[in-house]
Tab-separated table of C-alpha atoms in Angstrom:
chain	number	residue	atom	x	y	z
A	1	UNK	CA	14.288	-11.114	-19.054
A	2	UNK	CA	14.147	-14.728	-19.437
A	3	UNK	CA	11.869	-16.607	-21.257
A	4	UNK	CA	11.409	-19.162	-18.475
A	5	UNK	CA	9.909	-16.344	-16.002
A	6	UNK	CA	6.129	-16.445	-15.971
A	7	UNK	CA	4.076	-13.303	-14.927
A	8	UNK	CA	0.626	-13.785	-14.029
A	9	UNK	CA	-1.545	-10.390	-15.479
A	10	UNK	CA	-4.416	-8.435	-13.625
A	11	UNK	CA	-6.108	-6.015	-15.808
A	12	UNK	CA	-8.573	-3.755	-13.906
A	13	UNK	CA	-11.479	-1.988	-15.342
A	14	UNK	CA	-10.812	2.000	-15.552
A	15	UNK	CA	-13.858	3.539	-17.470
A	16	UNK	CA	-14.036	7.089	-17.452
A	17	UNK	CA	-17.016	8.012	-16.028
A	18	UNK	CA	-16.649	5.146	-13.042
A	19	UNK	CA	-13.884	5.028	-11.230
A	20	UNK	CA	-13.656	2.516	-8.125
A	21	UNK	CA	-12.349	2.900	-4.882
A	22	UNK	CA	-8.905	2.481	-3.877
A	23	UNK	CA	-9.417	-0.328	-1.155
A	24	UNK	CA	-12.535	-2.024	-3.341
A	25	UNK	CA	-9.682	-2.413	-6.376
A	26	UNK	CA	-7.461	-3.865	-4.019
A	27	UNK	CA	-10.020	-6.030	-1.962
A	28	UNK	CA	-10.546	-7.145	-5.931
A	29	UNK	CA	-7.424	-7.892	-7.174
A	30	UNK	CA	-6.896	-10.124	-3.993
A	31	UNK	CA	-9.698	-12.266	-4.666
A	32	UNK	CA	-9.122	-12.729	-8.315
A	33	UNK	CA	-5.563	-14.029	-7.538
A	34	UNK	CA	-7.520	-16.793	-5.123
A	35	UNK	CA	-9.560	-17.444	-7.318
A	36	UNK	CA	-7.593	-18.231	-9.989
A	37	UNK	CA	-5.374	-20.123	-7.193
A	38	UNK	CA	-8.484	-21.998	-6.622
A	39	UNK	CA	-9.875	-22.894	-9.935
A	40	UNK	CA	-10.219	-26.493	-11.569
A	41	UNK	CA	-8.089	-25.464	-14.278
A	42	UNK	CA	-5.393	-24.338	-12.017
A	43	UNK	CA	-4.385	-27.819	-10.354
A	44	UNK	CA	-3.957	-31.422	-11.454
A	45	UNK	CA	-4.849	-31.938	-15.077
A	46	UNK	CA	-6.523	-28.465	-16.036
A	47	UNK	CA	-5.733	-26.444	-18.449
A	48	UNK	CA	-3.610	-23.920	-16.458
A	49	UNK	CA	-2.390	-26.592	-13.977
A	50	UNK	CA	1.389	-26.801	-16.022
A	51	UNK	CA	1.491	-22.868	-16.362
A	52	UNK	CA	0.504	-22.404	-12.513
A	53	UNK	CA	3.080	-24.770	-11.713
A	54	UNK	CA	5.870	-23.307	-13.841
A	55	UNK	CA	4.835	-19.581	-12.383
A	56	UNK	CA	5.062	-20.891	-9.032
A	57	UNK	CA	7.960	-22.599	-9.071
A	58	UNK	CA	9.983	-19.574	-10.349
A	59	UNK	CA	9.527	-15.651	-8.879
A	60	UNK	CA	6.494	-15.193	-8.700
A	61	UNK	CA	5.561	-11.952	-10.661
A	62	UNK	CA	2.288	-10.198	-10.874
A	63	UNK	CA	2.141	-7.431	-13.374
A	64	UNK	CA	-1.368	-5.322	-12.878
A	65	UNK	CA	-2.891	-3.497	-16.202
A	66	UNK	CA	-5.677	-1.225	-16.868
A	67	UNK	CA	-8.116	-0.891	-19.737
A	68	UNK	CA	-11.504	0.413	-20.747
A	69	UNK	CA	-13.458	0.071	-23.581
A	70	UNK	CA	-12.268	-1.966	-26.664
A	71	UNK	CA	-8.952	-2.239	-24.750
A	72	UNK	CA	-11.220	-3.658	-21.992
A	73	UNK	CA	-13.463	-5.772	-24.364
A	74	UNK	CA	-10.371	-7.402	-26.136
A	75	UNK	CA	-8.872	-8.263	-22.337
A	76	UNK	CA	-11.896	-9.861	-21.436
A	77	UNK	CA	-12.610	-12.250	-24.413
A	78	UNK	CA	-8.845	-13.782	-23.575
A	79	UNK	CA	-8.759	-17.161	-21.306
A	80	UNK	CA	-9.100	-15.919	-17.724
A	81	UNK	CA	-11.730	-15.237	-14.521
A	82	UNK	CA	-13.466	-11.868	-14.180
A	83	UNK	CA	-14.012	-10.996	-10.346
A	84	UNK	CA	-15.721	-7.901	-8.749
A	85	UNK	CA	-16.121	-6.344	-6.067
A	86	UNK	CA	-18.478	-3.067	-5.156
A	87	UNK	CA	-17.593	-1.374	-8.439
A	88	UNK	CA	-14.385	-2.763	-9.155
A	89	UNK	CA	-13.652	-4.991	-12.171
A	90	UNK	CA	-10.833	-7.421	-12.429
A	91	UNK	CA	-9.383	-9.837	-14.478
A	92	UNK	CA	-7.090	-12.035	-13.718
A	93	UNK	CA	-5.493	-13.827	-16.780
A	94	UNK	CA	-2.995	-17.725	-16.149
A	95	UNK	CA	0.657	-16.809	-16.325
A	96	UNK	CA	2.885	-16.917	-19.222
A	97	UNK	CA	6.371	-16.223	-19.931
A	98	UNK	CA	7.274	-12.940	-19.954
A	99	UNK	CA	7.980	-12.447	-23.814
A	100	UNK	CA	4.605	-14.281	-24.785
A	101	UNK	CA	2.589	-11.784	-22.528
A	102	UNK	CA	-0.583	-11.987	-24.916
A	103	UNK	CA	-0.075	-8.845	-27.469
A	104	UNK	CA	-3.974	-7.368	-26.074
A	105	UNK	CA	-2.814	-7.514	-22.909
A	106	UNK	CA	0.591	-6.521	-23.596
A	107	UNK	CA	0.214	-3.214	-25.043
A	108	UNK	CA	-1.938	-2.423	-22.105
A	109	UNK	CA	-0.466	0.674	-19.870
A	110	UNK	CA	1.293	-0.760	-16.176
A	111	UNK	CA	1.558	2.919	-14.833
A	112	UNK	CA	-0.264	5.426	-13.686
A	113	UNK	CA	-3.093	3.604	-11.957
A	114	UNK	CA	-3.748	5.651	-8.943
A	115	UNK	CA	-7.394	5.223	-7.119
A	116	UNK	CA	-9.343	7.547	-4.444
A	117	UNK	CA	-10.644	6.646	-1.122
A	118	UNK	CA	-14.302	8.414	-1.050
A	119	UNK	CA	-14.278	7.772	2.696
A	120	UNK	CA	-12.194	6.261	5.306
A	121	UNK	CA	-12.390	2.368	5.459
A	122	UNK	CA	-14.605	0.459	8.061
A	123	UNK	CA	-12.733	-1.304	10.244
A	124	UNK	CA	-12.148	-5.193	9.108
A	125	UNK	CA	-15.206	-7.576	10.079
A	126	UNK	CA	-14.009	-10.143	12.652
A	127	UNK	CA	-13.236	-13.263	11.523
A	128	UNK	CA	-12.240	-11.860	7.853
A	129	UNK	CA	-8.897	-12.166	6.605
A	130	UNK	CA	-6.827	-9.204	6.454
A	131	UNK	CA	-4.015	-7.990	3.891
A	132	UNK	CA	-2.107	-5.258	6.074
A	133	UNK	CA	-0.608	-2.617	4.188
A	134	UNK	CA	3.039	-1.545	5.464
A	135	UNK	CA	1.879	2.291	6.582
A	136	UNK	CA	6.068	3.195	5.871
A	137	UNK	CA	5.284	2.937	1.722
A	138	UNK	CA	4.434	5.069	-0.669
A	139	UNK	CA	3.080	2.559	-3.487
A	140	UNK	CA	0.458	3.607	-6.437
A	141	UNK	CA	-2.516	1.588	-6.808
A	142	UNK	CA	-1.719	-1.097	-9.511
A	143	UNK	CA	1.616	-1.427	-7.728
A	144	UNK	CA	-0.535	-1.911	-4.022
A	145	UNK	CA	-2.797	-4.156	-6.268
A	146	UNK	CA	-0.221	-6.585	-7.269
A	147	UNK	CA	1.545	-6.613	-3.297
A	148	UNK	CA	-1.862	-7.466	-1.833
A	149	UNK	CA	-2.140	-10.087	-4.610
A	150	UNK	CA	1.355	-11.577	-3.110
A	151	UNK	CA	-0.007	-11.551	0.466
A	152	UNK	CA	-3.230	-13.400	-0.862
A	153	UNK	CA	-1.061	-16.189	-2.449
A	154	UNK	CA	0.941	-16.262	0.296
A	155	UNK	CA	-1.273	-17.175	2.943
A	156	UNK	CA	-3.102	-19.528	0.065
A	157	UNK	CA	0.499	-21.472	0.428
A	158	UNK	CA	0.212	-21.666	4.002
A	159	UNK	CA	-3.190	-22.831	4.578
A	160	UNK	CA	-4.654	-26.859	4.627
A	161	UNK	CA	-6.725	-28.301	2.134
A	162	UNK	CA	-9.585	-27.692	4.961
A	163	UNK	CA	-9.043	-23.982	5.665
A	164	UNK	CA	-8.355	-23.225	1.901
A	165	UNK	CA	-11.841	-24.651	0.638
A	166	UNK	CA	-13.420	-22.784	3.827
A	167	UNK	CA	-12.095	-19.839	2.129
A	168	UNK	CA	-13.293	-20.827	-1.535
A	169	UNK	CA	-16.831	-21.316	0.044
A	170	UNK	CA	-16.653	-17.850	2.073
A	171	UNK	CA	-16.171	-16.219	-1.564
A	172	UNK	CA	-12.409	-15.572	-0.437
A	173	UNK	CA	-14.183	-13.341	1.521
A	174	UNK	CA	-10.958	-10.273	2.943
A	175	UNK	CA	-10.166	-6.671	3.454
A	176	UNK	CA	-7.284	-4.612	2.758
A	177	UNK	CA	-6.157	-1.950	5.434
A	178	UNK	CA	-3.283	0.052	5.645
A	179	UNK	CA	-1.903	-0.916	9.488
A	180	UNK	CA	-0.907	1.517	11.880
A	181	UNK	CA	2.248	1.899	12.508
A	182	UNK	CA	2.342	0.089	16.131
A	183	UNK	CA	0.211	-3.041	14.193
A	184	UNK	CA	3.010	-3.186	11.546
A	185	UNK	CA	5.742	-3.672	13.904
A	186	UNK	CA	3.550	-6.440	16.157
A	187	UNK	CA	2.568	-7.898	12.982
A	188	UNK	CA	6.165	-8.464	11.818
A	189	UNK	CA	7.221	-10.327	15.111
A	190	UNK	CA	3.566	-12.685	14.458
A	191	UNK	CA	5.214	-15.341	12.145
A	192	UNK	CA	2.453	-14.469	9.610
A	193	UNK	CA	3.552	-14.556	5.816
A	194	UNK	CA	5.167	-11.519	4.764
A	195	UNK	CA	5.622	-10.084	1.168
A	196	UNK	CA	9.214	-9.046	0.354
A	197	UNK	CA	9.193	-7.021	-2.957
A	198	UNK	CA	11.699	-7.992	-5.566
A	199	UNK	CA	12.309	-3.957	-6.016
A	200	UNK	CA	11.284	-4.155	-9.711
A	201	UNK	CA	9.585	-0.912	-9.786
A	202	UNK	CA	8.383	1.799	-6.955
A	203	UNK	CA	10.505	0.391	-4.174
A	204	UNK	CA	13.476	-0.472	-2.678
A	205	UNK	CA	14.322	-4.276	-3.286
A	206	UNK	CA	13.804	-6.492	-0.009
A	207	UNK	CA	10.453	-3.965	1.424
A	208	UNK	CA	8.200	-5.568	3.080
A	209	UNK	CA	4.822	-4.639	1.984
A	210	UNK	CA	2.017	-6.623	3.102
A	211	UNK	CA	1.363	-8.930	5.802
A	212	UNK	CA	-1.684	-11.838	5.650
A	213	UNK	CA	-3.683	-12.389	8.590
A	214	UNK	CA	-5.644	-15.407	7.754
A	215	UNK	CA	-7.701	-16.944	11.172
A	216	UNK	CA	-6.373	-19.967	10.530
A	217	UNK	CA	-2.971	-18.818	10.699
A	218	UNK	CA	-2.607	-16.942	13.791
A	219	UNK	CA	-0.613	-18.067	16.926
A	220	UNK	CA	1.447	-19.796	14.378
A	221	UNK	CA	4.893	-18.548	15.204
């Protein structure tokens, strides 16, 4: 890889006697992308502000972790935001080229992170933003985690100043929901953003994986 790609790092909390939910560690991960997105540190002068810039202005990769205990405690004394969700933990950490991925977070394991549902989902509150999942994937967890992270940032890029603080006020309030197959294909013709995976690991390069439904996007295309 090249030293001028960046890859922005989510570690989530795995203990061993608490386990969250599938959809509450995605829900997670999604807002800890925003916020980050939304931070003082991330724009104009701040501290992360050249790093964000550099990150977005190349492919923008998201590489999901896991950790518990030390592993955990090391993560979380790094530079970053901590956001959670129901019982999920996440931390989202500024991006970095790839080959000086901080050595803590580095040696941290990428596979295997597969999460439960307890119980079917509600369905999404009106007026909430939605990450659709594509129903036609297979995807683990931390690789689900870092797709609804794309759709998050994507619809970030696409909204004004005005709809993006609404959002920062609302606690970047969203669900995640896996769409029905029927809602996948409408949602594909709806001009909303779409992720297209780069195919580094699970999938096929060029899936699409999730779609954002942001309010203030609709009706757009």
């Amino acid at each position: 890889m090249s030293s001028d790609e960046f890859v922005l790092t989510l570690v989530l909390q795995v203990e061993k006697t608490v386990l969250p939910g599938q959809t509450d560690a995605l829900e997670t991960a999604a807002r800890a992308v925003l916020a980050i997105l939304g931070d003082e540190r991330s724009v104009g002068e701040g501290e992360w502000a050249v790093a964000m810039r550099d990150w977005q202005n190349a492919k923008i990769r998201k590489v999901v972790r896991r950790a518990r205990g030390a592993e955990w405690r090391r993560a979380a004394a790094l530079p970053g935001i901590t956001v959670t969700g129901a019982a999920a933990v996440v931390r989202v950490f500024p991006p970095v080229p790839v080959d000086e991925v901080p050595k803590d977070l580095a040696k941290l394991q990428v596979a295997g992170t597969d999460l439960e549902e307890a119980e079917e989902p509600p369905a999404p509150t009106a007026g909430v933003p939605v990450l659709w999942v594509n129903p036609g994937l297979t995807m683990s967890t931390g690789k689900t985690m870092a797709q609804v992270g794309h759709g998050a940032h994507l619809a970030w890029f696409d909204l004004s100043d005005v709809a993006r603080k609404a959002w920062c006020e609302a606690g970047f309030a969203l669900a995640v929901r896996t769409a029905t197959p029927a809602r996948w294909k409408e949602l594909l013709a709806s001009g909303l953003p779409v992720v297209q995976d780069a195919g580094f690991t699970e999938i096929d390069p060029g899936s699409h994986t999730v779609i954002a439904e942001h309010p203030a996007l609709r009706g757009r295309g």
